[in-house]
Amino acid sequence: MILLKNVLLQDQPACILTDGGRIARISREPFSVPGAEEMDCTGKAVIPGFVNMHTHAAMVLLRGIHEDLALYDWLSRIWKIEAGLDRDFIYWATKVACLEMIRSGTTTFNDQYWYCPHTRRAALEMGMRPVVSFIFLDSHDPELALRQREACQRLYRRTQEEWGDDGLFAISIHSLYTVSEENIVWANSFAVDHGLKVHLHLAETSQEFEDCKKAHDGLTPTAYFDRLGVLGSHVIAAHSLYLDDDDIYTLGKRGVNCVHNINSNLKLASGFRFRYNELRDAGANVCIGTDGAASSNNLDMLDHMRNTALLQKAWRRNPTEMPLQELFDCATEHGARALGLNTGVIKEGALADLSLVDITGTTFLSPGSVAANLVYAAHSDVISDVMIDGKWVMRGRRIPGEEEIIAGARSVLKQI
Amino acid sequence: MILLKNVLLQDQPACILTDGGRIARISREPFSVPGAEEMDCTGKAVIPGFVNMHTHAAMVLLRGIHEDLALYDWLSRIWKIEAGLDRDFIYWATKVACLEMIRSGTTTFNDQYWYCPHTRRAALEMGMRPVVSFIFLDSHDPELALRQREACQRLYRRTQEEWGDDGLFAISIHSLYTVSEENIVWANSFAVDHGLKVHLHLAETSQEFEDCKKAHDGLTPTAYFDRLGVLGSHVIAAHSLYLDDDDIYTLGKRGVNCVHNINSNLKLASGFRFRYNELRDAGANVCIGTDGAASSNNLDMLDHMRNTALLQKAWRRNPTEMPLQELFDCATEHGARALGLNTGVIKEGALADLSLVDITGTTFLSPGSVAANLVYAAHSDVISDVMIDGKWVMRGRRIPGEEEIIAGARSVLKQI
């Protein structure tokens, strides 16, 4: 049991007790509990752990290598490098990614990358909550498609035996342009039959949107996936950037989880007119992700929250768009809801996934709310402590094992 | 004399000697100088000090107070607060701003705010290079206009007597909608006659653009200032956001210094289609500024550099836009050129204004360039040491007097 005393919760002092991985009690009045480890949090605010809903975590070691390139030029260079990476690379790179995610207050992430058991192992060792997935990406090759179905079944059996039903395994359908129709349908059925989430890229670029319409009788990417029966509340649709009004109606009606990845969209020049209001009003569940750090270029949810809000205000020419509370909800609770996890909220009974923010610096001097100054003025270095599942994974910005991780990363970087 | 050994300069090791406020010698080969204080900079890179070309520094204590409001609603609330501020507020708030600027690697800033001698005093005490200005803002009131001309002359005489010709005093013409035509012309002539820069807001919003055309026979804000004979290479034009092709030709021909303030433009929903390429090609000198922290919401040049590049790529739908070297030039050398100061560059003979970047963390593990990882992935907390005029103003992220400044700020915050 850990008792956080004198901590600011939504700008008012509170006292928070965690017990067995859960938030057990919250009170505005101070209280004590025999046997609880007390922590005086004067000068600190508490926020829910961020839920990063779209990552390719291990790409963190590929960032900054090629900058200022056109998309397909960039992609072909990255793919060439990726072809040479092994499991050790994934393991150590994921550890680096976890270091950076923890440091910036992320407690849960929804990943899509190769060798996913190694991603999981690295993240669990760091104390994080990783959702990893088997990736379907067959390049429309029927033989590869068949092999992937077999591999998916094998991996699923292994997860059942070794991981149990912990809700941290999902199925990725990379995209409509990289996966055969047969496998899209098969993978989705497999996921639905086994109660797994489906993680996919949807309508990221205008080219994908136009190409899909040409290839599929005028169907947009959203309409195409819907015709295949894929869309539902089990689907986590990264990007969801190119949508017409019918698409928005569909995504809302199906209760799809749409993940906005603003910095990646900006940097790759994919676009920025993410239709947040319309998706929200239609009933879709809007979340925030960082995408891989090779394109975004970091895994810092605060950076992405800030730019999400700035761009919503800017492209709609209305500074009242994306108010702070909704922004926080997208970065926390909404992601938790998409993953079916009781995290992303400071509430009795929820998982004890939270961060402490040091508000003694100049950034928080003005009488603005902690949320406003945290998102718009501060950086993640004000996050001093992070707790996941009731255990501290960072104390005073120190994460155990950092030096070993950097050494491990340096050794696998020779593969590039 | 200070000798920086084993420091990375544009990704290659170098040895840099400073002497009497200047960079005296740079060599790729190690060297020693008798009497020089040696500093082993292994694990650090050196970058020029940033030149923040548009600030209202003291507004740093007004940030986050009102968020998610429409522009005029926000402005009217801010103006009400500003009316009650005194010199002490300006002094302590500027000190807070300087803390934040130094911490994020800014060594020179070009300010526009009330009680400018107090801004200057606060900044000089911190070791910074502040350009401050007398502000013309008469709300078209002839009596106030006259009083401002007299006040300007008095202040100028005082700067001559007390400050000397140090190039750190300028004239601000707030904007075409807040200053009478008579005073715009008078203030510009005064500046030209005395060899001073003119700092003004130009074409920040579409409303300013349209209102100007209505009020002045179809003249755009740029054309209007040009008709009044104001535009020249002594002019620092903040925002320069709403420009037609003729305006760009004019700004280029006159050699105007155009300052882009992306985060303020995004957050206030003013716009984002800053025409960098066209301005550069026409011959204008493009710089970067943060604007005041009440709207931007911080004074961190790295944040603004990143978003400048992201938005250039995004709105032009071309990821090759705004390559890193040009981005750095806009944030450093171009500002120095606009102000007529020999700073913003690591070069023999230049002012010794520079920052050291700690590259031992995970952000710099990948083989990308220091510049790429600094701008796109890191935050300013990797800036470990800052030197201005050959003197350290920050060592290991410690700035002398920080506690006293926070206490001073708290005392004047009671004015709000």
Short mmCIF file of N, CA and C in Angstrom, two decimals, chain B residues 143-194:
data_model
loop_
_atom_site.label_atom_id
_atom_site.label_comp_id
_atom_site.label_asym_id
_atom_site.label_seq_id
_atom_site.Cartn_x
_atom_site.Cartn_y
_atom_site.Cartn_z
N GLU B 143 -3.68 63.03 -28.83
CA GLU B 143 -3.02 63.54 -27.64
C GLU B 143 -2.02 62.52 -27.08
N LEU B 144 -2.50 61.26 -27.03
CA LEU B 144 -1.62 60.18 -26.57
C LEU B 144 -0.45 60.01 -27.54
N ALA B 145 -0.76 60.17 -28.85
CA ALA B 145 0.28 60.05 -29.87
C ALA B 145 1.41 61.04 -29.60
N LEU B 146 1.04 62.27 -29.29
CA LEU B 146 2.02 63.32 -29.01
C LEU B 146 2.84 62.97 -27.76
N ARG B 147 2.13 62.55 -26.72
CA ARG B 147 2.83 62.18 -25.48
C ARG B 147 3.82 61.04 -25.73
N GLN B 148 3.45 60.10 -26.60
CA GLN B 148 4.34 58.97 -26.87
C GLN B 148 5.60 59.43 -27.61
N ARG B 149 5.43 60.40 -28.53
CA ARG B 149 6.62 60.90 -29.24
C ARG B 149 7.59 61.54 -28.25
N GLU B 150 7.02 62.30 -27.31
CA GLU B 150 7.88 62.94 -26.30
C GLU B 150 8.55 61.89 -25.41
N ALA B 151 7.75 60.89 -25.02
CA ALA B 151 8.30 59.84 -24.15
C ALA B 151 9.40 59.07 -24.88
N CYS B 152 9.20 58.85 -26.16
CA CYS B 152 10.20 58.13 -26.96
C CYS B 152 11.51 58.91 -26.99
N GLN B 153 11.41 60.21 -27.21
CA GLN B 153 12.63 61.03 -27.26
C GLN B 153 13.34 61.05 -25.91
N ARG B 154 12.53 61.17 -24.84
CA ARG B 154 13.14 61.15 -23.50
C ARG B 154 13.88 59.83 -23.25
N LEU B 155 13.19 58.71 -23.61
CA LEU B 155 13.80 57.41 -23.36
C LEU B 155 15.06 57.25 -24.21
N TYR B 156 14.98 57.73 -25.45
CA TYR B 156 16.16 57.59 -26.31
C TYR B 156 17.36 58.33 -25.72
N ARG B 157 17.11 59.57 -25.24
CA ARG B 157 18.21 60.34 -24.63
C ARG B 157 18.79 59.58 -23.44
N ARG B 158 17.87 59.00 -22.67
CA ARG B 158 18.33 58.23 -21.50
C ARG B 158 19.18 57.03 -21.93
N THR B 159 18.73 56.33 -23.00
CA THR B 159 19.53 55.17 -23.45
C THR B 159 20.90 55.63 -23.91
N GLN B 160 20.97 56.80 -24.58
CA GLN B 160 22.25 57.30 -25.06
C GLN B 160 23.19 57.57 -23.89
N GLU B 161 22.60 58.17 -22.85
CA GLU B 161 23.43 58.53 -21.70
C GLU B 161 23.85 57.30 -20.88
N GLU B 162 22.86 56.41 -20.67
CA GLU B 162 23.12 55.32 -19.73
C GLU B 162 23.54 54.02 -20.40
N TRP B 163 23.03 53.76 -21.60
CA TRP B 163 23.29 52.45 -22.22
C TRP B 163 24.40 52.53 -23.28
N GLY B 164 24.60 53.75 -23.80
CA GLY B 164 25.54 53.88 -24.90
C GLY B 164 24.96 53.30 -26.17
N ASP B 165 25.73 53.28 -27.21
CA ASP B 165 25.27 52.76 -28.51
C ASP B 165 25.51 51.26 -28.58
N ASP B 166 24.83 50.49 -27.73
CA ASP B 166 25.15 49.05 -27.70
C ASP B 166 24.29 48.24 -28.66
N GLY B 167 23.41 48.92 -29.42
CA GLY B 167 22.60 48.23 -30.42
C GLY B 167 21.45 47.44 -29.82
N LEU B 168 21.19 47.66 -28.52
CA LEU B 168 20.16 46.86 -27.86
C LEU B 168 18.89 47.67 -27.58
N PHE B 169 18.74 48.82 -28.25
CA PHE B 169 17.51 49.60 -28.11
C PHE B 169 16.87 49.77 -29.47
N ALA B 170 15.57 49.54 -29.53
CA ALA B 170 14.84 49.64 -30.80
C ALA B 170 13.53 50.40 -30.61
N ILE B 171 12.86 50.61 -31.70
CA ILE B 171 11.56 51.28 -31.68
C ILE B 171 10.50 50.27 -32.10
N SER B 172 9.46 50.13 -31.29
CA SER B 172 8.34 49.27 -31.68
C SER B 172 7.17 50.11 -32.17
N ILE B 173 6.65 49.73 -33.31
CA ILE B 173 5.38 50.28 -33.78
C ILE B 173 4.41 49.12 -33.65
N HIS B 174 3.54 49.16 -32.65
CA HIS B 174 2.82 47.94 -32.30
C HIS B 174 2.17 47.28 -33.51
N SER B 175 1.33 48.05 -34.21
CA SER B 175 0.67 47.49 -35.39
C SER B 175 -0.04 48.61 -36.12
N LEU B 176 -0.47 48.33 -37.33
CA LEU B 176 -1.16 49.39 -38.08
C LEU B 176 -2.53 49.70 -37.50
N TYR B 177 -3.12 48.76 -36.76
CA TYR B 177 -4.47 49.01 -36.23
C TYR B 177 -4.45 49.62 -34.84
N THR B 178 -3.27 49.78 -34.24
CA THR B 178 -3.21 50.38 -32.90
C THR B 178 -2.39 51.67 -32.88
N VAL B 179 -1.78 52.02 -34.01
CA VAL B 179 -0.94 53.22 -34.04
C VAL B 179 -1.43 54.13 -35.18
N SER B 180 -1.53 55.42 -34.87
CA SER B 180 -1.98 56.38 -35.88
C SER B 180 -0.95 56.49 -37.00
N GLU B 181 -1.42 56.83 -38.18
CA GLU B 181 -0.55 56.95 -39.35
C GLU B 181 0.57 57.96 -39.08
N GLU B 182 0.19 59.06 -38.44
CA GLU B 182 1.17 60.11 -38.14
C GLU B 182 2.30 59.54 -37.29
N ASN B 183 1.95 58.75 -36.29
CA ASN B 183 2.98 58.20 -35.42
C ASN B 183 3.77 57.07 -36.09
N ILE B 184 3.13 56.31 -36.95
CA ILE B 184 3.88 55.28 -37.69
C ILE B 184 5.01 55.94 -38.46
N VAL B 185 4.66 57.01 -39.16
CA VAL B 185 5.66 57.71 -39.98
C VAL B 185 6.73 58.36 -39.09
N TRP B 186 6.26 59.01 -38.01
CA TRP B 186 7.20 59.69 -37.12
C TRP B 186 8.16 58.69 -36.48
N ALA B 187 7.59 57.59 -35.97
CA ALA B 187 8.41 56.60 -35.25
C ALA B 187 9.44 55.98 -36.19
N ASN B 188 9.03 55.69 -37.41
CA ASN B 188 9.97 55.10 -38.35
C ASN B 188 11.09 56.07 -38.69
N SER B 189 10.71 57.35 -38.93
CA SER B 189 11.74 58.35 -39.24
C SER B 189 12.71 58.48 -38.08
N PHE B 190 12.16 58.49 -36.88
CA PHE B 190 13.01 58.61 -35.70
C PHE B 190 14.01 57.45 -35.66
N ALA B 191 13.48 56.25 -35.91
CA ALA B 191 14.35 55.06 -35.90
C ALA B 191 15.44 55.17 -36.97
N VAL B 192 15.03 55.53 -38.17
CA VAL B 192 16.00 55.61 -39.27
C VAL B 192 17.04 56.69 -38.96
N ASP B 193 16.57 57.84 -38.49
CA ASP B 193 17.49 58.95 -38.20
C ASP B 193 18.52 58.56 -37.14
N HIS B 194 18.13 57.68 -36.21
CA HIS B 194 19.03 57.35 -35.11
C HIS B 194 19.64 55.96 -35.25
#
